[in-house]
């Protein structure tokens, strides 16, 4: 396959009032025929978002906004385009644009289109039906800032057990209670 796909670097700039540094990021392979909605879904998945009931918007370098028009109930930003139908083919090599997820927590990302196109077979080993990350780095914050499953935002975390693996079922050799003589 020829080098026809875009390589898009996406870095998490801020969210929930936090600006992580160094910025965690992912690099995506995207066909020019993929939509911005498909790119948004890929970004949200790659950045470990599990509550996807939030809106998103892309802001291009020329100030064009691309968003989920059907969720705005007629109040969408004037002149905005529909992310469900707008193709990433409108992006140009070297272009930078922003992606914003969840208009309350404002998960903001800087996206940069690489100047060189890629072959998904070389980068991923397959031709995916939707945009797909093929490289990444950094710790990803929880979407709601939770540090453990019952975190209410005000309690102290549970105390770490002396032997945290001892309470696990013995499904792997190093899990479960230690047995004498072994």
C-alpha positions as a LaTeX table, in Angstrom:
\begin{tabular}{lrrr}
\hline
Residue & $x$ (\AA) & $y$ (\AA) & $z$ (\AA) \\
\hline
Unk1 & 0.00 & 0.00 & 0.00 \\
Unk2 & 1.29 & 3.47 & $-0.83$ \\
Unk3 & 2.02 & 6.03 & 1.85 \\
Unk4 & $-1.40$ & 7.70 & 1.73 \\
Unk5 & $-2.49$ & 7.80 & 5.37 \\
Unk6 & $-2.05$ & 10.72 & 7.72 \\
Unk7 & $-0.01$ & 10.41 & 10.89 \\
Unk8 & $-1.54$ & 12.63 & 13.58 \\
Unk9 & 0.23 & 13.35 & 16.87 \\
Unk10 & $-2.21$ & 14.08 & 19.72 \\
Unk11 & $-0.97$ & 15.46 & 23.05 \\
Unk12 & $-3.11$ & 16.01 & 26.16 \\
Unk13 & $-2.61$ & 19.68 & 27.10 \\
Unk14 & $-5.12$ & 20.07 & 29.94 \\
Unk15 & $-8.27$ & 18.77 & 31.56 \\
Unk16 & $-10.12$ & 19.15 & 34.88 \\
Unk17 & $-7.90$ & 22.16 & 35.65 \\
Unk18 & $-4.68$ & 20.14 & 35.38 \\
Unk19 & $-1.91$ & 20.65 & 32.82 \\
Unk20 & 0.10 & 17.41 & 32.78 \\
Unk21 & 3.81 & 17.69 & 32.09 \\
Unk22 & 5.38 & 16.08 & 30.22 \\
Unk23 & 2.27 & 15.83 & 28.11 \\
Unk24 & 0.98 & 12.30 & 27.49 \\
Unk25 & 0.36 & 11.59 & 23.84 \\
Unk26 & $-0.55$ & 9.15 & 21.13 \\
Unk27 & 0.18 & 9.01 & 17.41 \\
Unk28 & $-2.66$ & 7.93 & 15.14 \\
Unk29 & $-2.86$ & 6.51 & 11.65 \\
Unk30 & $-5.88$ & 7.95 & 9.83 \\
Unk31 & $-7.10$ & 7.50 & 6.28 \\
Unk32 & $-8.16$ & 10.63 & 4.48 \\
Unk33 & $-11.63$ & 9.05 & 4.18 \\
Unk34 & $-12.10$ & 8.78 & 7.96 \\
Unk35 & $-14.37$ & 11.33 & 9.61 \\
Unk36 & $-13.52$ & 13.66 & 12.45 \\
Unk37 & $-16.09$ & 11.79 & 14.55 \\
Unk38 & $-14.11$ & 8.58 & 14.01 \\
Unk39 & $-10.93$ & 10.42 & 14.97 \\
Unk40 & $-12.64$ & 11.75 & 18.12 \\
Unk41 & $-13.74$ & 8.23 & 19.09 \\
Unk42 & $-10.20$ & 6.92 & 18.55 \\
Unk43 & $-8.70$ & 9.73 & 20.65 \\
Unk44 & $-11.18$ & 9.19 & 23.48 \\
Unk45 & $-10.50$ & 5.45 & 23.52 \\
Unk46 & $-6.71$ & 5.89 & 23.38 \\
Unk47 & $-6.85$ & 8.42 & 26.24 \\
Unk48 & $-8.81$ & 5.96 & 28.44 \\
Unk49 & $-12.14$ & 7.77 & 28.46 \\
Unk50 & $-14.95$ & 5.46 & 29.46 \\
Unk51 & $-17.84$ & 7.93 & 29.88 \\
Unk52 & $-18.38$ & 8.94 & 26.29 \\
Unk53 & $-21.66$ & 10.80 & 26.88 \\
Unk54 & $-19.96$ & 14.16 & 26.29 \\
Unk55 & $-19.67$ & 16.41 & 23.28 \\
Unk56 & $-16.52$ & 17.24 & 21.38 \\
Unk57 & $-15.22$ & 19.84 & 18.99 \\
Unk58 & $-12.21$ & 20.25 & 16.76 \\
Unk59 & $-10.89$ & 23.76 & 16.08 \\
Unk60 & $-8.76$ & 23.98 & 12.95 \\
Unk61 & $-5.99$ & 26.52 & 12.35 \\
Unk62 & $-8.37$ & 28.64 & 10.20 \\
Unk63 & $-10.87$ & 28.72 & 13.17 \\
Unk64 & $-13.24$ & 26.24 & 11.53 \\
Unk65 & $-15.11$ & 24.28 & 14.19 \\
Unk66 & $-16.08$ & 20.66 & 13.59 \\
Unk67 & $-18.47$ & 19.17 & 16.14 \\
Unk68 & $-21.36$ & 16.77 & 16.74 \\
Unk69 & $-24.11$ & 18.93 & 15.21 \\
Unk70 & $-26.95$ & 16.58 & 16.14 \\
Unk71 & $-26.25$ & 17.06 & 19.88 \\
Unk72 & $-26.40$ & 20.87 & 19.86 \\
Unk73 & $-30.21$ & 21.12 & 19.36 \\
Unk74 & $-29.77$ & 24.03 & 16.95 \\
Unk75 & $-27.38$ & 25.99 & 19.19 \\
Unk76 & $-24.16$ & 24.87 & 17.47 \\
Unk77 & $-21.45$ & 27.44 & 16.84 \\
Unk78 & $-22.20$ & 29.45 & 13.71 \\
Unk79 & $-20.58$ & 27.99 & 10.61 \\
Unk80 & $-19.51$ & 24.76 & 12.34 \\
Unk81 & $-19.25$ & 21.53 & 10.38 \\
Unk82 & $-20.58$ & 18.11 & 11.32 \\
Unk83 & $-17.90$ & 15.75 & 12.64 \\
Unk84 & $-19.99$ & 12.77 & 11.51 \\
Unk85 & $-19.58$ & 13.70 & 7.85 \\
Unk86 & $-16.50$ & 15.93 & 7.62 \\
Unk87 & $-13.46$ & 13.96 & 6.46 \\
Unk88 & $-9.93$ & 14.32 & 7.81 \\
Unk89 & $-8.89$ & 14.85 & 4.19 \\
Unk90 & $-9.37$ & 18.57 & 4.83 \\
Unk91 & $-6.21$ & 18.48 & 7.01 \\
Unk92 & $-2.86$ & 19.42 & 5.48 \\
Unk93 & 0.66 & 18.18 & 6.31 \\
Unk94 & 2.12 & 20.13 & 9.23 \\
Unk95 & $-1.26$ & 21.57 & 10.25 \\
Unk96 & $-2.00$ & 21.95 & 13.95 \\
Unk97 & $-5.50$ & 21.90 & 15.38 \\
Unk98 & $-7.20$ & 21.45 & 18.75 \\
Unk99 & $-9.52$ & 18.72 & 20.01 \\
Unk100 & $-11.75$ & 19.41 & 23.01 \\
Unk101 & $-13.72$ & 16.66 & 24.77 \\
Unk102 & $-16.29$ & 17.25 & 27.54 \\
Unk103 & $-17.19$ & 20.94 & 27.68 \\
Unk104 & $-17.29$ & 20.81 & 31.49 \\
Unk105 & $-13.92$ & 19.21 & 32.25 \\
Unk106 & $-12.37$ & 20.62 & 29.05 \\
Unk107 & $-9.98$ & 17.83 & 28.04 \\
Unk108 & $-7.92$ & 19.85 & 25.53 \\
Unk109 & $-5.49$ & 18.30 & 23.05 \\
Unk110 & $-2.97$ & 19.69 & 20.59 \\
Unk111 & $-3.06$ & 17.72 & 17.35 \\
Unk112 & $-0.34$ & 17.92 & 14.71 \\
Unk113 & $-0.46$ & 16.33 & 11.27 \\
Unk114 & 2.95 & 14.90 & 10.35 \\
Unk115 & 4.51 & 16.26 & 7.19 \\
Unk116 & 5.09 & 12.71 & 5.94 \\
Unk117 & 2.27 & 10.31 & 5.09 \\
Unk118 & 2.43 & 6.70 & 6.29 \\
Unk119 & 1.52 & 3.22 & 5.16 \\
Unk120 & $-0.70$ & 1.58 & 7.82 \\
Unk121 & 0.69 & $-1.84$ & 6.93 \\
Unk122 & 4.17 & $-0.62$ & 7.89 \\
Unk123 & 3.05 & 1.12 & 11.09 \\
Unk124 & 0.24 & $-1.14$ & 12.36 \\
Unk125 & 0.53 & $-4.33$ & 10.33 \\
Unk126 & $-3.05$ & $-4.01$ & 9.05 \\
Unk127 & $-5.43$ & $-1.54$ & 7.46 \\
Unk128 & $-7.82$ & $-0.57$ & 10.27 \\
Unk129 & $-11.39$ & 0.51 & 9.47 \\
Unk130 & $-11.09$ & 3.54 & 11.77 \\
Unk131 & $-8.22$ & 5.78 & 12.97 \\
Unk132 & $-5.89$ & 3.84 & 15.26 \\
Unk133 & $-3.05$ & 4.74 & 17.59 \\
Unk134 & 0.28 & 3.16 & 16.74 \\
Unk135 & 2.57 & 4.81 & 19.30 \\
Unk136 & 2.11 & 6.48 & 22.65 \\
Unk137 & 3.69 & 7.68 & 25.89 \\
Unk138 & 2.84 & 9.08 & 29.31 \\
Unk139 & 0.50 & 8.45 & 32.21 \\
Unk140 & $-3.16$ & 9.05 & 31.47 \\
Unk141 & $-5.26$ & 10.76 & 34.14 \\
Unk142 & $-8.61$ & 9.26 & 35.04 \\
Unk143 & $-11.45$ & 11.04 & 33.28 \\
Unk144 & $-12.98$ & 12.13 & 36.60 \\
Unk145 & $-9.81$ & 12.20 & 38.70 \\
Unk146 & $-10.64$ & 9.01 & 40.58 \\
Unk147 & $-7.70$ & 7.19 & 42.11 \\
Unk148 & $-9.53$ & 3.97 & 43.09 \\
Unk149 & $-12.95$ & 2.45 & 42.42 \\
Unk150 & $-14.78$ & 4.03 & 45.40 \\
Unk151 & $-12.96$ & 7.38 & 45.41 \\
Unk152 & $-15.37$ & 10.14 & 46.49 \\
Unk153 & $-12.81$ & 12.90 & 46.03 \\
Unk154 & $-12.35$ & 13.55 & 49.74 \\
Unk155 & $-11.36$ & 10.30 & 51.38 \\
Unk156 & $-7.87$ & 8.99 & 51.93 \\
Unk157 & $-6.90$ & 6.11 & 49.66 \\
Unk158 & $-7.03$ & 2.63 & 51.14 \\
Unk159 & $-3.87$ & 1.53 & 52.89 \\
Unk160 & $-1.60$ & $-0.59$ & 50.71 \\
Unk161 & $-1.35$ & $-4.12$ & 52.11 \\
Unk162 & 2.11 & $-5.40$ & 53.03 \\
Unk163 & 1.77 & $-8.13$ & 50.40 \\
Unk164 & $-0.73$ & $-6.81$ & 47.82 \\
Unk165 & $-0.55$ & $-9.91$ & 45.61 \\
Unk166 & $-1.36$ & $-12.29$ & 48.49 \\
Unk167 & $-5.09$ & $-11.43$ & 48.40 \\
Unk168 & $-5.40$ & $-12.36$ & 44.72 \\
Unk169 & $-6.67$ & $-15.74$ & 43.58 \\
Unk170 & $-3.74$ & $-18.04$ & 42.69 \\
Unk171 & $-4.30$ & $-17.78$ & 38.94 \\
Unk172 & $-0.67$ & $-16.87$ & 38.25 \\
Unk173 & 2.31 & $-18.38$ & 40.07 \\
Unk174 & 3.15 & $-15.15$ & 41.94 \\
Unk175 & $-0.46$ & $-14.45$ & 43.01 \\
Unk176 & $-2.16$ & $-15.69$ & 46.16 \\
Unk177 & $-0.79$ & $-16.65$ & 49.53 \\
Unk178 & 2.80 & $-17.83$ & 49.61 \\
Unk179 & 3.13 & $-21.50$ & 50.23 \\
Unk180 & 5.89 & $-22.78$ & 52.49 \\
Unk181 & 8.62 & $-24.77$ & 50.85 \\
Unk182 & 8.08 & $-23.23$ & 47.43 \\
\hline
\end{tabular}
